[in-house]
XYZ file of C-alpha atoms in Angstrom:
245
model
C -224.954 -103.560 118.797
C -226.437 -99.902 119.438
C -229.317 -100.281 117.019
C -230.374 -103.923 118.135
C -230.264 -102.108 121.814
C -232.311 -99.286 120.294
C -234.494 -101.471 118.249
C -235.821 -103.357 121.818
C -235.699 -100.037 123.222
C -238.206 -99.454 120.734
C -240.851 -102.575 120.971
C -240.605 -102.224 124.933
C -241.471 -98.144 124.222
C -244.563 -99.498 122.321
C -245.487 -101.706 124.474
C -245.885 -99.166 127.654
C -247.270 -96.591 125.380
C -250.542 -98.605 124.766
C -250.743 -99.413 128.070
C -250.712 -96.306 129.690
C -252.982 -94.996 126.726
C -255.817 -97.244 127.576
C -255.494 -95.754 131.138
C -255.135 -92.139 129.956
C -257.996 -92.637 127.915
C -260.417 -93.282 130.763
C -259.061 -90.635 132.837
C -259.648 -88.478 129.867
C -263.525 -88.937 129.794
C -264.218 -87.554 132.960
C -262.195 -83.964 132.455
C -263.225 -83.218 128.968
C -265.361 -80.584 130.481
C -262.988 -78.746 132.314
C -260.595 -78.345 129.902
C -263.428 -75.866 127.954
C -262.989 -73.515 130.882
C -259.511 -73.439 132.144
C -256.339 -71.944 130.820
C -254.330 -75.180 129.118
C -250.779 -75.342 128.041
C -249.948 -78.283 125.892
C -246.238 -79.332 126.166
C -244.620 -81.019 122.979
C -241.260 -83.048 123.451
C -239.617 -85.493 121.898
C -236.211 -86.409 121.315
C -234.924 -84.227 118.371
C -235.277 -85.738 115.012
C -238.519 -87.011 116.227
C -241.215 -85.024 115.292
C -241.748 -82.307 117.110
C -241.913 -79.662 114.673
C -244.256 -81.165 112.520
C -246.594 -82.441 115.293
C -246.261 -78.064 116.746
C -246.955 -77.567 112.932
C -250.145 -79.850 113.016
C -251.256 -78.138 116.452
C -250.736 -74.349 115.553
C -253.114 -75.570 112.775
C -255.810 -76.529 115.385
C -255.287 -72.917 117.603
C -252.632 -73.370 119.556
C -250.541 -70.362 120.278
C -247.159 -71.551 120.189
C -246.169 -67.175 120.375
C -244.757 -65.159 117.739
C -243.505 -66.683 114.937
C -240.646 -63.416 114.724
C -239.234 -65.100 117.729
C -239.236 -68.650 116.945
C -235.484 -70.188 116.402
C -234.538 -69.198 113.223
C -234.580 -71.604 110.514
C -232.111 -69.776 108.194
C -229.292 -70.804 110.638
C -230.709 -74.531 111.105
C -231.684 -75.660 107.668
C -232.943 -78.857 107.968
C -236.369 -77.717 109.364
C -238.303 -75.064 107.577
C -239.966 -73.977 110.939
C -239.382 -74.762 114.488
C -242.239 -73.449 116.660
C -239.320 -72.855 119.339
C -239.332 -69.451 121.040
C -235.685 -69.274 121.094
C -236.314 -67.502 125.219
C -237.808 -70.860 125.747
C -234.616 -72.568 124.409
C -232.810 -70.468 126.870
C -234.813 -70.678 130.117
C -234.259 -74.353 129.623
C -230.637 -73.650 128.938
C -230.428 -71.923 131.758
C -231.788 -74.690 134.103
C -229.206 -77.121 132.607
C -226.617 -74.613 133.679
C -228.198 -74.476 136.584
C -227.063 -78.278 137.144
C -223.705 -77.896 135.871
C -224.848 -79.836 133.019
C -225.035 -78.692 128.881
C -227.680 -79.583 126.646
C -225.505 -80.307 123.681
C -223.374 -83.103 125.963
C -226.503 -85.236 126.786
C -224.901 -86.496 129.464
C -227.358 -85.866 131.981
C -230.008 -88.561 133.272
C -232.087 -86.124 136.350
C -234.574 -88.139 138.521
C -237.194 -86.222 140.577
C -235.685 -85.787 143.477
C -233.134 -83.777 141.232
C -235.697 -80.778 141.296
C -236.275 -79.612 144.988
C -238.783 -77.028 145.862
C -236.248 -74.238 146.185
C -234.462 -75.461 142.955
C -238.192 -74.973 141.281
C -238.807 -71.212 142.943
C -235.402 -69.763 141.748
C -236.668 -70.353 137.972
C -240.291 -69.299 139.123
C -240.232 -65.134 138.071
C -238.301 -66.036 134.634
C -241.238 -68.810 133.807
C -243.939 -66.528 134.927
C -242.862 -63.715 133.289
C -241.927 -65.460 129.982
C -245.133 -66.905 130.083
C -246.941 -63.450 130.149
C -244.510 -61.702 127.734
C -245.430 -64.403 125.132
C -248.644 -65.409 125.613
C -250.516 -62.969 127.611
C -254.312 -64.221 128.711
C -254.188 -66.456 126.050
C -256.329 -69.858 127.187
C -254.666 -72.615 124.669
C -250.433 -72.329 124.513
C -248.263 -74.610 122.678
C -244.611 -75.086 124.496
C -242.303 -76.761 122.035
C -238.118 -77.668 123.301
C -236.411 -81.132 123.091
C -235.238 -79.857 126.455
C -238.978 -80.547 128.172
C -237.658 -84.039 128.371
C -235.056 -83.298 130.681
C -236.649 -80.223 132.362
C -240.267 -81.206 132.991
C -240.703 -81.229 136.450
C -239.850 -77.107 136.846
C -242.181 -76.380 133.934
C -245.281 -78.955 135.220
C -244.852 -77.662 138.655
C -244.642 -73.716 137.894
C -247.759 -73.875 134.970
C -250.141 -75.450 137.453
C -249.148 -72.895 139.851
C -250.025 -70.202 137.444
C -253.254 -72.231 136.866
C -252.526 -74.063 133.413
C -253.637 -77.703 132.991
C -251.028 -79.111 131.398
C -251.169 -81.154 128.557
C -248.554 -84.026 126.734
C -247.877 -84.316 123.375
C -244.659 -87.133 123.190
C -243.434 -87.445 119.458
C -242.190 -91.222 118.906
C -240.364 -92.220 116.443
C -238.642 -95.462 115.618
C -235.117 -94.944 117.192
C -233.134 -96.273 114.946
C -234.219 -93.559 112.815
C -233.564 -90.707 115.136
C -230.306 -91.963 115.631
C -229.974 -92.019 112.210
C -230.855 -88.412 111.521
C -229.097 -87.274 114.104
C -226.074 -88.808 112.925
C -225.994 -87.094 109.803
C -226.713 -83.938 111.386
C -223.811 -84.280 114.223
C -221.530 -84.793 110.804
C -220.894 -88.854 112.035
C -220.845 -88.743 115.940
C -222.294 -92.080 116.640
C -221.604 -91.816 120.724
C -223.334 -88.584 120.622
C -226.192 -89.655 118.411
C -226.934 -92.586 120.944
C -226.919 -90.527 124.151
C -229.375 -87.860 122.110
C -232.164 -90.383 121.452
C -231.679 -92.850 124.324
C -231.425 -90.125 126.411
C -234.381 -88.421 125.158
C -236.212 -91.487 124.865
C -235.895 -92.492 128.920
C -235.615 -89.365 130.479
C -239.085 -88.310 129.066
C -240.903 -91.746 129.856
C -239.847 -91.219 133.152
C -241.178 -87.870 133.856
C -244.569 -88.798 132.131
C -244.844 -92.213 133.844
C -247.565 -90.743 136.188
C -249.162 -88.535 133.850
C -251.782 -88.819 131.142
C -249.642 -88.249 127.384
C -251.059 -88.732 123.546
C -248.358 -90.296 122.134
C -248.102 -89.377 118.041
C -246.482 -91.513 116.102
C -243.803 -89.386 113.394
C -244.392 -92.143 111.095
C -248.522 -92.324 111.018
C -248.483 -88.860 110.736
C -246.863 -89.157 107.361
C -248.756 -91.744 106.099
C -251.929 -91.643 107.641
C -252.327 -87.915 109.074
C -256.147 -87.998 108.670
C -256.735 -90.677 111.054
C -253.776 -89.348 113.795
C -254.939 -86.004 113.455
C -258.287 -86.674 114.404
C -256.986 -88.680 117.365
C -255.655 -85.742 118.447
C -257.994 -83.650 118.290
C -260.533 -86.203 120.667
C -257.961 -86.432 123.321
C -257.015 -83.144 123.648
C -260.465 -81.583 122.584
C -259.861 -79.733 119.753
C -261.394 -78.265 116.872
C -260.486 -80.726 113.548
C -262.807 -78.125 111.704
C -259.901 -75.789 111.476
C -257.616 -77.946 109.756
């Protein structure tokens, strides 16, 4: 019964995605020349298991600064991804806003809605952004952000960026979920219950957030198999250089 749930969960996702990349699309054409002047972060998320790494992996490729690699959640102690492209302080500022909820990233238990994040909730986390931000990437003009947490945490991050005058970018990894349940099954050592809340979590909390907002959606499984023609996708939306790769 949960993968027939997550396999409609799936067609619907598909379904909106195109949708809302036809609109993004249009929208897109008119700001392509801004984005050669102002200071851009691009924010990857995804629910784990779903790409992420090797979409920051395909993106560091193209100049993004995703920070110092010597900082980056070490792979030694999580050794079923070579790299992450996770600062691990970025892993904790977002822990730290779950806490701030009385919530725990490793329950999933927690569904947030907008008016979750109120303008004095957003301030108290607005010197530990900024100053992460500078510590890490300095006047850098092109950052890479890369935490499953985004999908639960956007609105503080969106919100605080702009105000330190990044246009913000979306990259949303998608990945059948039947599969990401599956991986994360074997890497939660069986926990089915846990598995489901991870990726159907995820999976709704970030469509939510991005409803309103113009996202490339890369697909885990075209990047595989077809990584010419989604990388240079990629590259048109978000105006990068596919000379580099």
């Amino acid at each position: 019964r949960g993968e027939t749930c997550l396999s409609t969960c799936y067609f619907s996702w598909m379904e909106s995605i195109q949708i809302t990349e036809t609109t993004s699309s249009l929208t897109n054409l008119t700001s392509s020349l801004k984005l050669k002047t102002m200071k851009r972060a691009i924010l990857v998320l995804g629910a784990p298991r779903s790409g992420t790494s090797i979409t920051a992996n395909v993106l560091s490729m193209l100049g993004v600064n995703f920070g110092n690699p010597d900082r980056f959640v070490d792979a030694k102690h999580n050794r079923h991804n070579p790299i992450f492209f996770e600062i691990e302080g970025l892993n904790r500022l977002n822990d730290k806003i779950f806490s701030f909820y009385k919530q725990k990233w490793e329950d999933f238990n927690w569904l947030p809605v907008f008016s979750d994040f109120s303008d004095d909730d957003i301030n108290t986390f607005q010197y530990h952004i900024n100053r992460f931000i500078k510590k890490e990437f300095g006047d850098s003009g092109l950052v890479g952000l890369k935490d499953p947490r985004f999908c639960f945490t956007l609105p503080i991050w969106i919100e605080i960026l702009e105000r330190l005058g990044y246009k913000v970018d979306f990259v949303h990894t998608i990945r059948n979920p039947i599969h990401i349940f599956r991986s994360n099954m074997l890497l939660n050592k069986g926990s089915s219950a846990r598995s489901f809340r991870i990726t159907i979590g995820s999976i709704l909390s970030a469509r939510y957030f991005l409803k309103d907002k113009s996202v490339f959606f890369i697909d885990y499984g075209s990047l595989l198999n077809n990584p010419e023609k989604e990388i240079t996708s990629l590259c048109k939306r978000l105006d990068l250089d596919l000379s580099l790769v």
